[in-house]
mmCIF file with all atom_site columns, C-alpha atoms in Angstrom:
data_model
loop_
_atom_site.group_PDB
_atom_site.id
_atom_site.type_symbol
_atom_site.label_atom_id
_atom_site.label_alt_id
_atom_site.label_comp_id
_atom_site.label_asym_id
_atom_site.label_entity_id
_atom_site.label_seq_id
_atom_site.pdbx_PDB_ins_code
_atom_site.Cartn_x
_atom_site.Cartn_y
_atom_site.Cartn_z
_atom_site.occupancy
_atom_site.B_iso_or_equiv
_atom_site.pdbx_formal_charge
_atom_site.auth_seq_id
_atom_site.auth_comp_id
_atom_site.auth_asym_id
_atom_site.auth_atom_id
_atom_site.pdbx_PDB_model_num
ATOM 1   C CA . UNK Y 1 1   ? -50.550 -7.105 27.873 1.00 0.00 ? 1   UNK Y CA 1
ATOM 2   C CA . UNK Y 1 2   ? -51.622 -7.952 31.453 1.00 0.00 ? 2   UNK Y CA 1
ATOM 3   C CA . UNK Y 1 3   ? -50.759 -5.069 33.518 1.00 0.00 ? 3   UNK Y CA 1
ATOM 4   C CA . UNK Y 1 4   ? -50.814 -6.122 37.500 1.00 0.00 ? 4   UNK Y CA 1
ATOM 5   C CA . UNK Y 1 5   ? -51.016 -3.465 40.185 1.00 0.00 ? 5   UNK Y CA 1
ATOM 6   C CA . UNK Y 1 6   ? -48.258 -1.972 42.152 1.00 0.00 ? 6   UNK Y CA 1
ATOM 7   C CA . UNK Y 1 7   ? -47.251 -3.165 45.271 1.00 0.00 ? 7   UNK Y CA 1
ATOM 8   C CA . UNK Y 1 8   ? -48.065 -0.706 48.237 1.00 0.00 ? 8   UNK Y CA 1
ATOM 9   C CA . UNK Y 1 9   ? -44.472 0.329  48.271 1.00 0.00 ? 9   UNK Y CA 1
ATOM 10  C CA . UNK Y 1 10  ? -44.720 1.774  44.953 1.00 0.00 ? 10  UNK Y CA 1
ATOM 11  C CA . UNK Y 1 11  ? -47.734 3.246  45.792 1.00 0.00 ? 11  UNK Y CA 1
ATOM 12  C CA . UNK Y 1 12  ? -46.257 4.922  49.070 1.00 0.00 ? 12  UNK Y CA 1
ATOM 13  C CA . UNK Y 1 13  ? -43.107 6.299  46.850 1.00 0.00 ? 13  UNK Y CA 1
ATOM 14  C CA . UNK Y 1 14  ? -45.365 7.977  44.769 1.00 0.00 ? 14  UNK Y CA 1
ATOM 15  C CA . UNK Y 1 15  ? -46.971 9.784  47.704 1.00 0.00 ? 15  UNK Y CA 1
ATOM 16  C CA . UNK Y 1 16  ? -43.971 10.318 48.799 1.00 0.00 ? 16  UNK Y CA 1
ATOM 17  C CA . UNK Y 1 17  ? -42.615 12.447 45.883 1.00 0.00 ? 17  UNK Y CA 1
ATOM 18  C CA . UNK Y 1 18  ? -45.971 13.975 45.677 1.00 0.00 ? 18  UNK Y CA 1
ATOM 19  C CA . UNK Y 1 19  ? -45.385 15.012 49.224 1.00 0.00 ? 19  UNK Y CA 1
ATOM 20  C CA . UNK Y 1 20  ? -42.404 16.562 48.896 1.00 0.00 ? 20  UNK Y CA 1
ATOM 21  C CA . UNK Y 1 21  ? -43.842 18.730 46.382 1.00 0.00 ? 21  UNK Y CA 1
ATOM 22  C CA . UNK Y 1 22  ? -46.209 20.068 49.133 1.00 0.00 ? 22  UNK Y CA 1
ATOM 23  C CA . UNK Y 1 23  ? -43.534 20.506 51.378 1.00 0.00 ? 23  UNK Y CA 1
ATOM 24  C CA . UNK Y 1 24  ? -41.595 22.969 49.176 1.00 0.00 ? 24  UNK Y CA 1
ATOM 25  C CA . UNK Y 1 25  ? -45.263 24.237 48.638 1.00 0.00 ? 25  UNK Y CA 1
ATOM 26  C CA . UNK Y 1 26  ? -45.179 25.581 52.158 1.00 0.00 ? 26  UNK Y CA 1
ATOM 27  C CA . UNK Y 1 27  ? -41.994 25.522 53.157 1.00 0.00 ? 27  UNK Y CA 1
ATOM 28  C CA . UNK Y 1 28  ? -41.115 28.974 52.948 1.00 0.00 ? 28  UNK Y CA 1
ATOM 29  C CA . UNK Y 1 29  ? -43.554 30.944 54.628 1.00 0.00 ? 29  UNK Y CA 1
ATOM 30  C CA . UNK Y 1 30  ? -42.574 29.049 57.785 1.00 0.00 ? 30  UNK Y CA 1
ATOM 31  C CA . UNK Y 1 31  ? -38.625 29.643 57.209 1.00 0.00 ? 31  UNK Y CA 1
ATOM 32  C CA . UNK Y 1 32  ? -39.214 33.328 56.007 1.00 0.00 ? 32  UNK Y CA 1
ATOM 33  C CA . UNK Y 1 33  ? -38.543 35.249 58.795 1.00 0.00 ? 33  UNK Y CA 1
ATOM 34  C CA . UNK Y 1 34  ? -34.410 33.449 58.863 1.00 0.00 ? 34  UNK Y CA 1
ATOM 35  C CA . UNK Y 1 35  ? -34.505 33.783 55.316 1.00 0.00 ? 35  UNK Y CA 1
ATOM 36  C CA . UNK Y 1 36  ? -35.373 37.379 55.248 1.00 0.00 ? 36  UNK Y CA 1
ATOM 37  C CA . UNK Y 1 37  ? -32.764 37.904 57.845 1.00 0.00 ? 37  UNK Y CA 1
ATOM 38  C CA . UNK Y 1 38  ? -29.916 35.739 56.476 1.00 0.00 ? 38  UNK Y CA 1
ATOM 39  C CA . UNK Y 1 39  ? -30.187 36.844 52.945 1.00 0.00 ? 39  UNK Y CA 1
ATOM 40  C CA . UNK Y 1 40  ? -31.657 40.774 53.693 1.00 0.00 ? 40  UNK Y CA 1
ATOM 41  C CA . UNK Y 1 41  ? -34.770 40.090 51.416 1.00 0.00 ? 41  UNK Y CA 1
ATOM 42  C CA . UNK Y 1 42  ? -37.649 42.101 51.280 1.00 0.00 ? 42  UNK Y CA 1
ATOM 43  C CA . UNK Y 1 43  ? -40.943 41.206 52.096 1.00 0.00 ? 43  UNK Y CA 1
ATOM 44  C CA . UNK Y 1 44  ? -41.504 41.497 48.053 1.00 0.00 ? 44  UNK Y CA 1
ATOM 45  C CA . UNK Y 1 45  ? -37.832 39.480 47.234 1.00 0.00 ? 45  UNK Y CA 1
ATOM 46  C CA . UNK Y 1 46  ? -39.450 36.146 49.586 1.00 0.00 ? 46  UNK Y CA 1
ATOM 47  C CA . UNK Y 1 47  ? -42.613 36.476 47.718 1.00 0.00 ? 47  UNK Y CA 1
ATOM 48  C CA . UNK Y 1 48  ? -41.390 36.481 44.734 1.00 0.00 ? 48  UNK Y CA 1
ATOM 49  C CA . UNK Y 1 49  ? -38.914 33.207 45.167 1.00 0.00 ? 49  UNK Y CA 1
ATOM 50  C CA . UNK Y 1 50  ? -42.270 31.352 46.481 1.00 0.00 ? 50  UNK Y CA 1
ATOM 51  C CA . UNK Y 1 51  ? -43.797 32.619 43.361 1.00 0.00 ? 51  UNK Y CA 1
ATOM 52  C CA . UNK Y 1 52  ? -41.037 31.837 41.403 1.00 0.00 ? 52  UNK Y CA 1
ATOM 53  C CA . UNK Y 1 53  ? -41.765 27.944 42.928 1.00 0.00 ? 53  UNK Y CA 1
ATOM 54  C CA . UNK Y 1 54  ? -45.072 27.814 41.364 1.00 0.00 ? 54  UNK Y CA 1
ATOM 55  C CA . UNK Y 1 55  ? -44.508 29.758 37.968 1.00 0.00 ? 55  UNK Y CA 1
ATOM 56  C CA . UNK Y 1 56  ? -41.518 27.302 37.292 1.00 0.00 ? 56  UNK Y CA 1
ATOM 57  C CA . UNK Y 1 57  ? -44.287 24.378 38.222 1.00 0.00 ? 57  UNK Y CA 1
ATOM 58  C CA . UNK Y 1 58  ? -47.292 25.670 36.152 1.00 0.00 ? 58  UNK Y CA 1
ATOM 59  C CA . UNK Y 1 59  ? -44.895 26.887 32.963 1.00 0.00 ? 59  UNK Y CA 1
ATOM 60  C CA . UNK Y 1 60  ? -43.556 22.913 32.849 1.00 0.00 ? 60  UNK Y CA 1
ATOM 61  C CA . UNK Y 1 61  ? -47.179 21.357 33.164 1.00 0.00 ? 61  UNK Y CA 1
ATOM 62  C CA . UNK Y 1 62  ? -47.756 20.635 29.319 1.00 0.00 ? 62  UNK Y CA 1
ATOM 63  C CA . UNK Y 1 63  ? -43.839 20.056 28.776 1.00 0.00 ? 63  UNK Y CA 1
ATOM 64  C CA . UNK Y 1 64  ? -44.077 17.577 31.488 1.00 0.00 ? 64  UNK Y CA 1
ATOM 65  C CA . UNK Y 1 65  ? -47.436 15.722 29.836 1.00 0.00 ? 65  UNK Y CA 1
ATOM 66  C CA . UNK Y 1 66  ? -45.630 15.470 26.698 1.00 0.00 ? 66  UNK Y CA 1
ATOM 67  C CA . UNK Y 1 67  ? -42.891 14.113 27.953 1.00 0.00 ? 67  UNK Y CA 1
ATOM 68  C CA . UNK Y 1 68  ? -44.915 11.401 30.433 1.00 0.00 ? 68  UNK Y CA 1
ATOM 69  C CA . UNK Y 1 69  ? -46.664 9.976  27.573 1.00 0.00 ? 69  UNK Y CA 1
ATOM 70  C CA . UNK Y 1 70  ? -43.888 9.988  25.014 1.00 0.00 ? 70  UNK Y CA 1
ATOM 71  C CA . UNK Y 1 71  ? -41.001 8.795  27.848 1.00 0.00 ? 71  UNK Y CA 1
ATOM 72  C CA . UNK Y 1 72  ? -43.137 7.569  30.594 1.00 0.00 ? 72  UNK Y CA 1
ATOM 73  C CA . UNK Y 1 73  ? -43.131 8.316  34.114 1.00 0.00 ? 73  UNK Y CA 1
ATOM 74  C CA . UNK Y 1 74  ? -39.774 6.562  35.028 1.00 0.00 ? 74  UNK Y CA 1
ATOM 75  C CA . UNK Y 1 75  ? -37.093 8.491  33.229 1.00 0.00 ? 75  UNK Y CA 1
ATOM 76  C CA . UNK Y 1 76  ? -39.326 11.941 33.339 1.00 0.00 ? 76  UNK Y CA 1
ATOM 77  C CA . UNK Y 1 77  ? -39.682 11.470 37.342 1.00 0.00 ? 77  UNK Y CA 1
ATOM 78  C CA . UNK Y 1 78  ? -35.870 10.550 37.750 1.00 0.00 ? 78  UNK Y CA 1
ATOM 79  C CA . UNK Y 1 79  ? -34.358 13.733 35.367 1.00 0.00 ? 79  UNK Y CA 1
ATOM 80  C CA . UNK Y 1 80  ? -36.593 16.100 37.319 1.00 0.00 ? 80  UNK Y CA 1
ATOM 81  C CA . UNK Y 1 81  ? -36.371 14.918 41.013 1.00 0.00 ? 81  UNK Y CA 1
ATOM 82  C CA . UNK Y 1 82  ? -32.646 15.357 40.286 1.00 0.00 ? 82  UNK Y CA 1
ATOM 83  C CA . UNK Y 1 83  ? -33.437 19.051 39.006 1.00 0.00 ? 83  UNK Y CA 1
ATOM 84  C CA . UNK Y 1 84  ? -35.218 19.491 42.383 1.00 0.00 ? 84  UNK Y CA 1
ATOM 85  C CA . UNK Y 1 85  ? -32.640 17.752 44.259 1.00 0.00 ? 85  UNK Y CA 1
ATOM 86  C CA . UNK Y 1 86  ? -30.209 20.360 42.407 1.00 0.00 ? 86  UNK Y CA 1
ATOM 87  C CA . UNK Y 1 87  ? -32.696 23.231 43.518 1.00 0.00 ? 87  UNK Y CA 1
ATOM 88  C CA . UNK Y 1 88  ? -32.952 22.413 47.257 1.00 0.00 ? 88  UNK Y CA 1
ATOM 89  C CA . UNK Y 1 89  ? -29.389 22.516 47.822 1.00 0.00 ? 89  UNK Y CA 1
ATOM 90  C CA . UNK Y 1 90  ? -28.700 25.676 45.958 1.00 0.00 ? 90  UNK Y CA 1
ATOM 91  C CA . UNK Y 1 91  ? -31.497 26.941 47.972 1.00 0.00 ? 91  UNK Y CA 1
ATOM 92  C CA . UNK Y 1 92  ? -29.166 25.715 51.153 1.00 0.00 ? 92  UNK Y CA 1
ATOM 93  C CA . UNK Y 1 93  ? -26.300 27.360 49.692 1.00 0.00 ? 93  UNK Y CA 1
ATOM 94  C CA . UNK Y 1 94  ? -28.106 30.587 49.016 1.00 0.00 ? 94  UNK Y CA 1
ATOM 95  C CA . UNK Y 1 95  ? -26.113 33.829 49.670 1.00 0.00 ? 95  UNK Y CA 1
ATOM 96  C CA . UNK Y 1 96  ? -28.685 36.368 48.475 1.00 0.00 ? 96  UNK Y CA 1
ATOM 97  C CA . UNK Y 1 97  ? -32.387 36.669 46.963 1.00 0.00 ? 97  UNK Y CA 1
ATOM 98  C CA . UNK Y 1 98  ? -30.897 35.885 42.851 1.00 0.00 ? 98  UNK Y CA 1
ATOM 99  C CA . UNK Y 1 99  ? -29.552 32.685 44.208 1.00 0.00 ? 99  UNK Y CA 1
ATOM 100 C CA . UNK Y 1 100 ? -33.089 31.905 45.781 1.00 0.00 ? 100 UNK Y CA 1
ATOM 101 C CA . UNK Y 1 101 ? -34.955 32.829 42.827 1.00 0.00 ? 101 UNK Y CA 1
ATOM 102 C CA . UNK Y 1 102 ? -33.055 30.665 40.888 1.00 0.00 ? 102 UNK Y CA 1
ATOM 103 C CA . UNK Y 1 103 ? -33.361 27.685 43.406 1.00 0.00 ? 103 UNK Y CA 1
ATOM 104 C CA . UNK Y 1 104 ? -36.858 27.891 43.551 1.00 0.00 ? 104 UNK Y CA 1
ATOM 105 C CA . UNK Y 1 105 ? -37.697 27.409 40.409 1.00 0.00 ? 105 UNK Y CA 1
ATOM 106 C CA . UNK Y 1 106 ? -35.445 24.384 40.036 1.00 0.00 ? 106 UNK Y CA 1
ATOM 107 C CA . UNK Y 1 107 ? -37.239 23.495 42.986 1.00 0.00 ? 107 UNK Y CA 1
ATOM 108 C CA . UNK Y 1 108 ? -40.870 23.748 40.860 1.00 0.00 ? 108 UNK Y CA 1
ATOM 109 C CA . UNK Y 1 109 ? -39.526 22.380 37.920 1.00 0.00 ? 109 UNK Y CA 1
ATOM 110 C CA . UNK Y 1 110 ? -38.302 19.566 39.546 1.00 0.00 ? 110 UNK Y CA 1
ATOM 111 C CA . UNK Y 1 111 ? -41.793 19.012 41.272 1.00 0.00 ? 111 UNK Y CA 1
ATOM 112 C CA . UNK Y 1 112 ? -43.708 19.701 37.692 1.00 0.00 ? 112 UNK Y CA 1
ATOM 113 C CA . UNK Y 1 113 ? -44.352 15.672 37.494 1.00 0.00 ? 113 UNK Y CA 1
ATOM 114 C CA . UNK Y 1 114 ? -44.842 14.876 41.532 1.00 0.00 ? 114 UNK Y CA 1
ATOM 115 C CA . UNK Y 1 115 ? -48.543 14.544 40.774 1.00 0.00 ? 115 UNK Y CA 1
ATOM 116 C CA . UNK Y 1 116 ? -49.313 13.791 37.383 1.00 0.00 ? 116 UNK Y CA 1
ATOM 117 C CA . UNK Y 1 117 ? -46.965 10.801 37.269 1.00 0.00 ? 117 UNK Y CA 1
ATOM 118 C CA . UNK Y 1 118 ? -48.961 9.364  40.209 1.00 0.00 ? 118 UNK Y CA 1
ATOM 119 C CA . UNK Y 1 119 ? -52.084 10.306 38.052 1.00 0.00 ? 119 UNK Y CA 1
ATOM 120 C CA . UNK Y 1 120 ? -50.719 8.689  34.989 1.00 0.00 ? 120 UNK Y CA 1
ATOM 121 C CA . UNK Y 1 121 ? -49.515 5.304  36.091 1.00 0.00 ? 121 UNK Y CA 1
ATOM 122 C CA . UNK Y 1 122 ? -52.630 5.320  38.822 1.00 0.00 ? 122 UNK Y CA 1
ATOM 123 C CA . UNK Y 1 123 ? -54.373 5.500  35.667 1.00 0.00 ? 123 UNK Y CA 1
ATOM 124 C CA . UNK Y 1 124 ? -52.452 2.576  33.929 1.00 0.00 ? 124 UNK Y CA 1
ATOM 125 C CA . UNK Y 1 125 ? -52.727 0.607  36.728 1.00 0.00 ? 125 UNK Y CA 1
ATOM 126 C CA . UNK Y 1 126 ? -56.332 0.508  37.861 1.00 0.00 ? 126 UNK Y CA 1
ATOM 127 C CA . UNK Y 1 127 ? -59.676 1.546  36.243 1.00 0.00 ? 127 UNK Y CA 1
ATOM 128 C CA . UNK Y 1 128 ? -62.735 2.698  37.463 1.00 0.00 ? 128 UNK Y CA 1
ATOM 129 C CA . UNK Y 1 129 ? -63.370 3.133  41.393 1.00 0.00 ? 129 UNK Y CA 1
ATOM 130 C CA . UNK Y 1 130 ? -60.630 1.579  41.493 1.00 0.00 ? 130 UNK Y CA 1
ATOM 131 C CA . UNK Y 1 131 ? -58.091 3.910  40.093 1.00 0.00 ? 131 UNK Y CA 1
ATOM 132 C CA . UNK Y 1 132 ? -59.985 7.101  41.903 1.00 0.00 ? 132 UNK Y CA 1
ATOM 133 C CA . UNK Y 1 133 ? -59.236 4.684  45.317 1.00 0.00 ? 133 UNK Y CA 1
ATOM 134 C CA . UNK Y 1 134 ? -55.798 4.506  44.529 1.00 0.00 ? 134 UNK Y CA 1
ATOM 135 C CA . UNK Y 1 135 ? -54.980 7.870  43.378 1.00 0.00 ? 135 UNK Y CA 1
ATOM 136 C CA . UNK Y 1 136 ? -57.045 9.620  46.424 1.00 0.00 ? 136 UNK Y CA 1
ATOM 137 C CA . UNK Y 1 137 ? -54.753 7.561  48.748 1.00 0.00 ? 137 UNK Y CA 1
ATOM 138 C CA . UNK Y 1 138 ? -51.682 8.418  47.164 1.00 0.00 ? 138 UNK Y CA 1
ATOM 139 C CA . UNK Y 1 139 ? -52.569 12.297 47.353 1.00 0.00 ? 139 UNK Y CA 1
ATOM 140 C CA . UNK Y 1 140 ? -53.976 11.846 50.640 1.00 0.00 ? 140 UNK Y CA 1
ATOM 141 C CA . UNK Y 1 141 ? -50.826 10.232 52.208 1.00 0.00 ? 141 UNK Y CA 1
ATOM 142 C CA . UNK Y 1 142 ? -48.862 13.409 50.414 1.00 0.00 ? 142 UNK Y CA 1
ATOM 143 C CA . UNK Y 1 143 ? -50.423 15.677 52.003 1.00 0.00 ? 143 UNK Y CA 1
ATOM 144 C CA . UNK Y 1 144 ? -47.963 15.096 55.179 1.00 0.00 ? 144 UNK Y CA 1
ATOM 145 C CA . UNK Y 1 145 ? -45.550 17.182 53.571 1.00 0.00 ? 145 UNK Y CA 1
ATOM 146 C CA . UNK Y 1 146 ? -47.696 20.046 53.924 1.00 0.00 ? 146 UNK Y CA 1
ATOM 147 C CA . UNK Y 1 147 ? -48.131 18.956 57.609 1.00 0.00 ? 147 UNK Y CA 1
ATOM 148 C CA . UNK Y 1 148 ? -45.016 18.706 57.849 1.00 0.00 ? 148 UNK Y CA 1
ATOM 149 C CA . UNK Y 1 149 ? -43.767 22.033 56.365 1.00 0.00 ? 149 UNK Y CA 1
ATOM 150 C CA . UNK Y 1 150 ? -45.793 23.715 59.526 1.00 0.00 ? 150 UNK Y CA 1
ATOM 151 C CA . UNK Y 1 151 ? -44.659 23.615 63.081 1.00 0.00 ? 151 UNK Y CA 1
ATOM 152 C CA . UNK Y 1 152 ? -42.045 20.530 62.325 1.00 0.00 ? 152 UNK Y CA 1
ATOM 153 C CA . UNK Y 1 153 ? -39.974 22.306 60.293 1.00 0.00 ? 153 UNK Y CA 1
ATOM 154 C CA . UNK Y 1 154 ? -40.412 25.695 62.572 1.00 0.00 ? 154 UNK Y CA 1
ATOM 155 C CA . UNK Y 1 155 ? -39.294 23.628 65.223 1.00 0.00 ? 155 UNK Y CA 1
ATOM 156 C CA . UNK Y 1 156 ? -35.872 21.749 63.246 1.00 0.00 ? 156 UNK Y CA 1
ATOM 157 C CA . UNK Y 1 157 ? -34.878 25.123 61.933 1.00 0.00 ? 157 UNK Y CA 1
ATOM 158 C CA . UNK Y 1 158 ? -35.146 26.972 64.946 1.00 0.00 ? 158 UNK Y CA 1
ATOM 159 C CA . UNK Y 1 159 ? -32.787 24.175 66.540 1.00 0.00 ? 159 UNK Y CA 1
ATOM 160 C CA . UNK Y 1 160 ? -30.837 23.328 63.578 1.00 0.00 ? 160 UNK Y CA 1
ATOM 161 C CA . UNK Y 1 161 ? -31.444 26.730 61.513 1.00 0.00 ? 161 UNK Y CA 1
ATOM 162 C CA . UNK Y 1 162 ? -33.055 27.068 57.645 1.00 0.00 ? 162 UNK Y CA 1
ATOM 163 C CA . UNK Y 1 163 ? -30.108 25.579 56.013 1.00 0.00 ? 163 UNK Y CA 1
#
C-alpha cells in the first residue's frame, strides 16, 4: 500500500494539539497567583494540581502506545482530546483545590497522545531525514503554546480573569 504524505494542514493540526499540550504545560504557574486566591490553595495544593498534570500524562504513556498501534492515532487522539476538553472546563468551573486536582489530570490524560501520535503517523508517513524533518517541524511549531502560556495569557487573564 502506497502511503502519500499529509498535506501541511494535517501537519499544522498535529502541532497544534501538540501545542496545546505545552500550553497546559505552563499554564499554571502564570495563572497561580488568581488561582491561589480564588480557590484559597496553598502554595503546596497549586503544586500539586500541576503535578497532578504530568503524573496523569506519564502514568498513560504505555496505555496510550498500546492503544496507538492497536487503534491508531485517529480514534485514540479524538477519545482523549475530548477527556482534555472535559478537564479544561472543569478546571474553569473549579470551586476548590479537589476540583483542580481532578481537572488536571483529565487535563494530562487527555494530552498523553499530543506527541506520540505526531511521532507515530510522522513515522508512517515519511522515512529517513525525511520523517526527522517533518516531526522537528511539527514539535517546533508546538512549541507556541508554551509561548503562549507566558505573558499572553498573563495579559487575557488579567483583563478577562483565569476562568
Amino acid at each position: 500500500m502506497i502511503r502519500f504524505p499529509p498535506s501541511a494542514s494535517l501537519l499544522l493540526a498535529l502541532a497544534l494539539l501538540t501545542g496545546l499540550s505545552q500550553f497546559h504545560r505552563s499554564a499554571l504557574g502564570v495563572i497561580a497567583p488568581e488561582l491561589s486566591a480564588d480557590l484559597a490553595l496553598t502554595p503546596s495544593m497549586l503544586g500539586a494540581a500541576n503535578g497532578m498534570f504530568f503524573a496523569a500524562l506519564l502514568i498513560m504513556q504505555l496505555p496510550v502506545g498500546i492503544a496507538l498501534d492497536r487503534l491508531g492515532p485517529r480514534l485514540v487522539v479524538a477519545a482523549l482530546s475530548a477527556i482534555a476538553v472535559l478537564g479544561v472546563v472543569l478546571q474553569s468551573l473549579a470551586t476548590d483545590g479537589a476540583t483542580l486536582l481532578v481537572a488536571r489530570a483529565l487535563i494530562g490524560i487527555g494530552c498523553a497522545a499530543s506527541f506520540m501520535s505526531a511521532v507515530v503517523l510522522c513515522a508512517r508517513w515519511y522515512a529517513g531525514g525525511d520523517m526527522t524533518l517533518a516531526l522537528s517541524r511539527v514539535f517546533a511549531f508546538s512549541q507556541m503554546g508554551i509561548l503562549l502560556a507566558g505573558a499572553p495569557l498573563a495579559w487575557l487573564a488579567g483583563w478577562l480573569g483565569w476562568r
